Coordinates of C-alpha atoms in Angstrom, one line a residue:
X1 CA 43.1 9.8 -76.2
X2 CA 44.8 7.1 -74.1
X3 CA 44.8 4.5 -76.5
X4 CA 46.6 6.4 -79.0
X5 CA 49.3 7.6 -76.6
X6 CA 49.9 4.1 -75.6
X7 CA 50.1 3.0 -79.1
X8 CA 52.4 5.6 -80.2
X9 CA 54.7 5.0 -77.2
X10 CA 54.7 1.2 -77.9
X11 CA 55.9 1.8 -81.5
X12 CA 58.5 4.0 -80.4
X13 CA 59.7 2.0 -77.5
X14 CA 60.0 -1.1 -79.7
X15 CA 61.6 0.5 -82.6
X16 CA 64.4 2.3 -80.6
X17 CA 64.9 -0.9 -78.3
X18 CA 63.9 0.9 -75.1
X19 CA 62.3 -0.5 -72.1
X20 CA 59.2 0.3 -70.3
X21 CA 61.3 2.6 -67.9
X22 CA 61.5 5.0 -70.9
X23 CA 58.2 5.4 -71.2
X24 CA 57.5 8.6 -69.0
X25 CA 60.7 10.3 -70.8
X26 CA 59.1 9.4 -74.6
X27 CA 55.5 10.5 -73.5
X28 CA 57.1 13.7 -72.3
X29 CA 59.1 14.1 -75.5
X30 CA 55.3 13.2 -77.6
X31 CA 53.6 16.0 -75.4
X32 CA 56.5 18.4 -76.2
X33 CA 56.1 17.6 -80.0
X34 CA 52.3 18.2 -79.9
X35 CA 53.1 21.6 -77.9
X36 CA 55.6 22.9 -80.3
X37 CA 54.2 21.6 -83.6
X38 CA 50.5 21.5 -85.3
X39 CA 49.6 17.9 -84.4
X40 CA 47.7 15.7 -82.0
X41 CA 48.8 12.5 -80.2
X42 CA 46.2 10.6 -82.3
X43 CA 47.8 11.8 -85.5
X44 CA 51.4 11.0 -84.1
X45 CA 50.3 7.5 -83.0
X46 CA 48.9 6.9 -86.7
X47 CA 52.0 7.7 -88.5
X48 CA 55.1 7.4 -86.3
X49 CA 55.5 3.6 -86.7
X50 CA 55.9 4.4 -90.6
X51 CA 59.0 6.2 -89.8
X52 CA 60.6 5.0 -86.4
X53 CA 61.9 1.7 -87.3
X54 CA 64.0 3.2 -90.1
X55 CA 64.9 6.4 -88.2
X56 CA 66.3 4.2 -85.2
X57 CA 68.2 2.0 -87.8
X58 CA 69.8 5.1 -89.3
X59 CA 70.9 6.6 -86.0
X60 CA 68.0 9.3 -85.8
X61 CA 67.3 9.5 -82.2
X62 CA 63.7 10.1 -80.9
X63 CA 64.3 13.5 -80.1
X64 CA 65.6 14.3 -83.3
X65 CA 62.7 12.5 -85.2
X66 CA 60.1 14.3 -83.0
X67 CA 61.6 17.6 -83.5
X68 CA 61.3 17.3 -87.2
X69 CA 57.6 16.5 -87.0
X70 CA 57.2 19.6 -84.7
X71 CA 59.1 21.8 -87.1
X72 CA 57.5 20.6 -90.3
X73 CA 53.7 20.5 -88.9
X74 CA 54.1 24.1 -87.5
X75 CA 54.8 25.1 -91.2
X76 CA 51.2 23.6 -92.1
X77 CA 52.4 20.2 -93.2
X78 CA 50.1 17.6 -92.0
X79 CA 51.6 14.7 -89.8
X80 CA 51.0 12.1 -92.5
X81 CA 53.0 14.1 -95.1
X82 CA 55.6 15.1 -92.7
X83 CA 56.1 11.4 -91.9
X84 CA 56.6 10.7 -95.6
X85 CA 59.0 13.7 -96.0
X86 CA 61.1 12.8 -93.1
X87 CA 61.1 9.0 -94.2
X88 CA 62.2 10.2 -97.6
X89 CA 65.2 12.5 -96.2
X90 CA 66.3 9.5 -94.2
X91 CA 65.9 7.0 -97.2
X92 CA 67.7 9.4 -99.3
X93 CA 70.7 9.4 -96.8
X94 CA 70.8 5.9 -96.2
X95 CA 71.0 5.2 -99.9
X96 CA 72.6 8.2 -101.1
X97 CA 73.0 9.2 -105.0
X98 CA 76.3 9.8 -106.3
X99 CA 75.9 13.6 -105.6
X100 CA 74.6 13.2 -102.0
X101 CA 77.7 10.9 -101.5
X102 CA 80.1 13.6 -102.8
X103 CA 78.6 16.2 -100.7
X104 CA 78.5 13.8 -97.4
X105 CA 82.4 12.9 -98.1
X106 CA 83.3 16.7 -98.4
X107 CA 81.2 17.8 -95.6
X108 CA 81.3 14.9 -93.1
X109 CA 84.3 12.8 -94.1
X110 CA 82.1 9.9 -95.2
X111 CA 80.2 8.9 -97.9
X112 CA 77.7 7.1 -95.7
X113 CA 74.6 8.9 -94.8
X114 CA 74.1 6.6 -91.9
X115 CA 77.5 7.0 -90.5
X116 CA 77.0 10.8 -90.5
X117 CA 73.6 10.8 -88.9
X118 CA 75.0 8.5 -86.0
X119 CA 77.7 11.0 -85.8
X120 CA 75.9 14.2 -86.0
X121 CA 72.3 13.9 -86.0
X122 CA 69.5 14.6 -88.4
X123 CA 69.3 18.3 -88.2
X124 CA 73.2 18.8 -88.3
X125 CA 73.6 16.8 -91.4
X126 CA 70.6 18.2 -93.4
X127 CA 71.6 21.7 -92.6
X128 CA 75.7 21.0 -93.0
X129 CA 74.5 19.8 -96.6
X130 CA 72.3 22.6 -97.4
X131 CA 74.9 25.0 -96.3
X132 CA 77.6 23.1 -98.3
X133 CA 75.8 24.2 -101.5
X134 CA 75.0 27.5 -100.3
X135 CA 71.4 26.6 -99.5
X136 CA 70.7 26.9 -103.2
X137 CA 67.6 25.2 -104.0
X138 CA 68.4 23.6 -107.2
X139 CA 71.6 22.2 -105.8
X140 CA 69.7 20.7 -102.9
X141 CA 67.3 19.1 -105.3
X142 CA 70.1 17.4 -106.9
X143 CA 71.4 16.0 -103.6
X144 CA 67.6 14.9 -102.6
X145 CA 65.9 14.3 -106.1
X146 CA 62.9 12.6 -104.6
X147 CA 60.4 15.5 -103.8
X148 CA 59.3 13.7 -100.7
X149 CA 62.5 13.9 -99.2
X150 CA 63.3 17.3 -100.7
X151 CA 60.3 18.8 -99.2
X152 CA 61.5 17.6 -95.7
X153 CA 64.8 18.8 -96.2
X154 CA 63.8 22.2 -97.3
X155 CA 61.3 22.5 -94.3
X156 CA 64.3 21.9 -91.8
X157 CA 67.1 23.8 -93.6
X158 CA 68.0 27.3 -94.8
X159 CA 65.8 29.9 -93.2
X160 CA 63.9 27.1 -91.3
X161 CA 67.1 25.8 -89.8
X162 CA 67.1 28.1 -86.7
X163 CA 63.7 27.1 -85.8
X164 CA 64.4 23.6 -86.3
X165 CA 67.3 23.6 -83.9
X166 CA 65.2 25.3 -81.2
X167 CA 62.6 22.5 -81.4
X168 CA 65.3 20.0 -81.1
X169 CA 66.6 21.8 -77.8
X170 CA 63.1 22.0 -76.6
X171 CA 62.6 18.1 -77.2
X172 CA 65.9 17.5 -75.5
X173 CA 64.7 19.4 -72.5
X174 CA 60.9 18.0 -72.4
X175 CA 61.0 16.6 -69.0
X176 CA 57.7 16.9 -67.5
X177 CA 55.8 17.9 -70.6
X178 CA 53.2 14.9 -70.0
X179 CA 52.4 15.9 -66.6
X180 CA 52.0 19.6 -67.5
X181 CA 49.6 18.5 -70.4
X182 CA 47.5 16.3 -68.2
X183 CA 47.4 19.1 -65.5
X184 CA 46.1 21.3 -68.2
X185 CA 43.5 18.9 -69.4
X186 CA 42.2 18.4 -65.8
X187 CA 41.7 22.0 -65.2
X188 CA 39.6 22.6 -68.3

């Protein structure tokens, strides 16, 4: 519904310090997320505000955030749980444990997860860390010991990394998705 869309747009625009002129672009990305994933505009609007301020501050672009939603929800994770998983992964990177800090240093040249996120993006950082430990589940779990964040990482890396990268590319090219969605709704 329109109220949900406006609420979600407002949350993201405010979290990312955008202005009203960016609303059409963000709207396109939201509709592309709904198209790619298994979520609704209403579900996104109810949940995105729980992670967008953190993601923005950590250097995770809106495209990266919404691509993670699309990738996780299409795997059967509901939107609220996907929010928790994304937030958990980002939180772990912001405040890395000793193992994660060492893996960040070895893989990206910095112990700061925030610096790695700002320089490389969420998908590249998560996938790079997973690859650095051979996509070994036990080793990834040492990097991300909190189950919520670990589940998000597992859903975006390893065998899921290629699909997640494709979702991110689709979000970067989402221009016009809102108009297409409105046209489809009008025709039905």
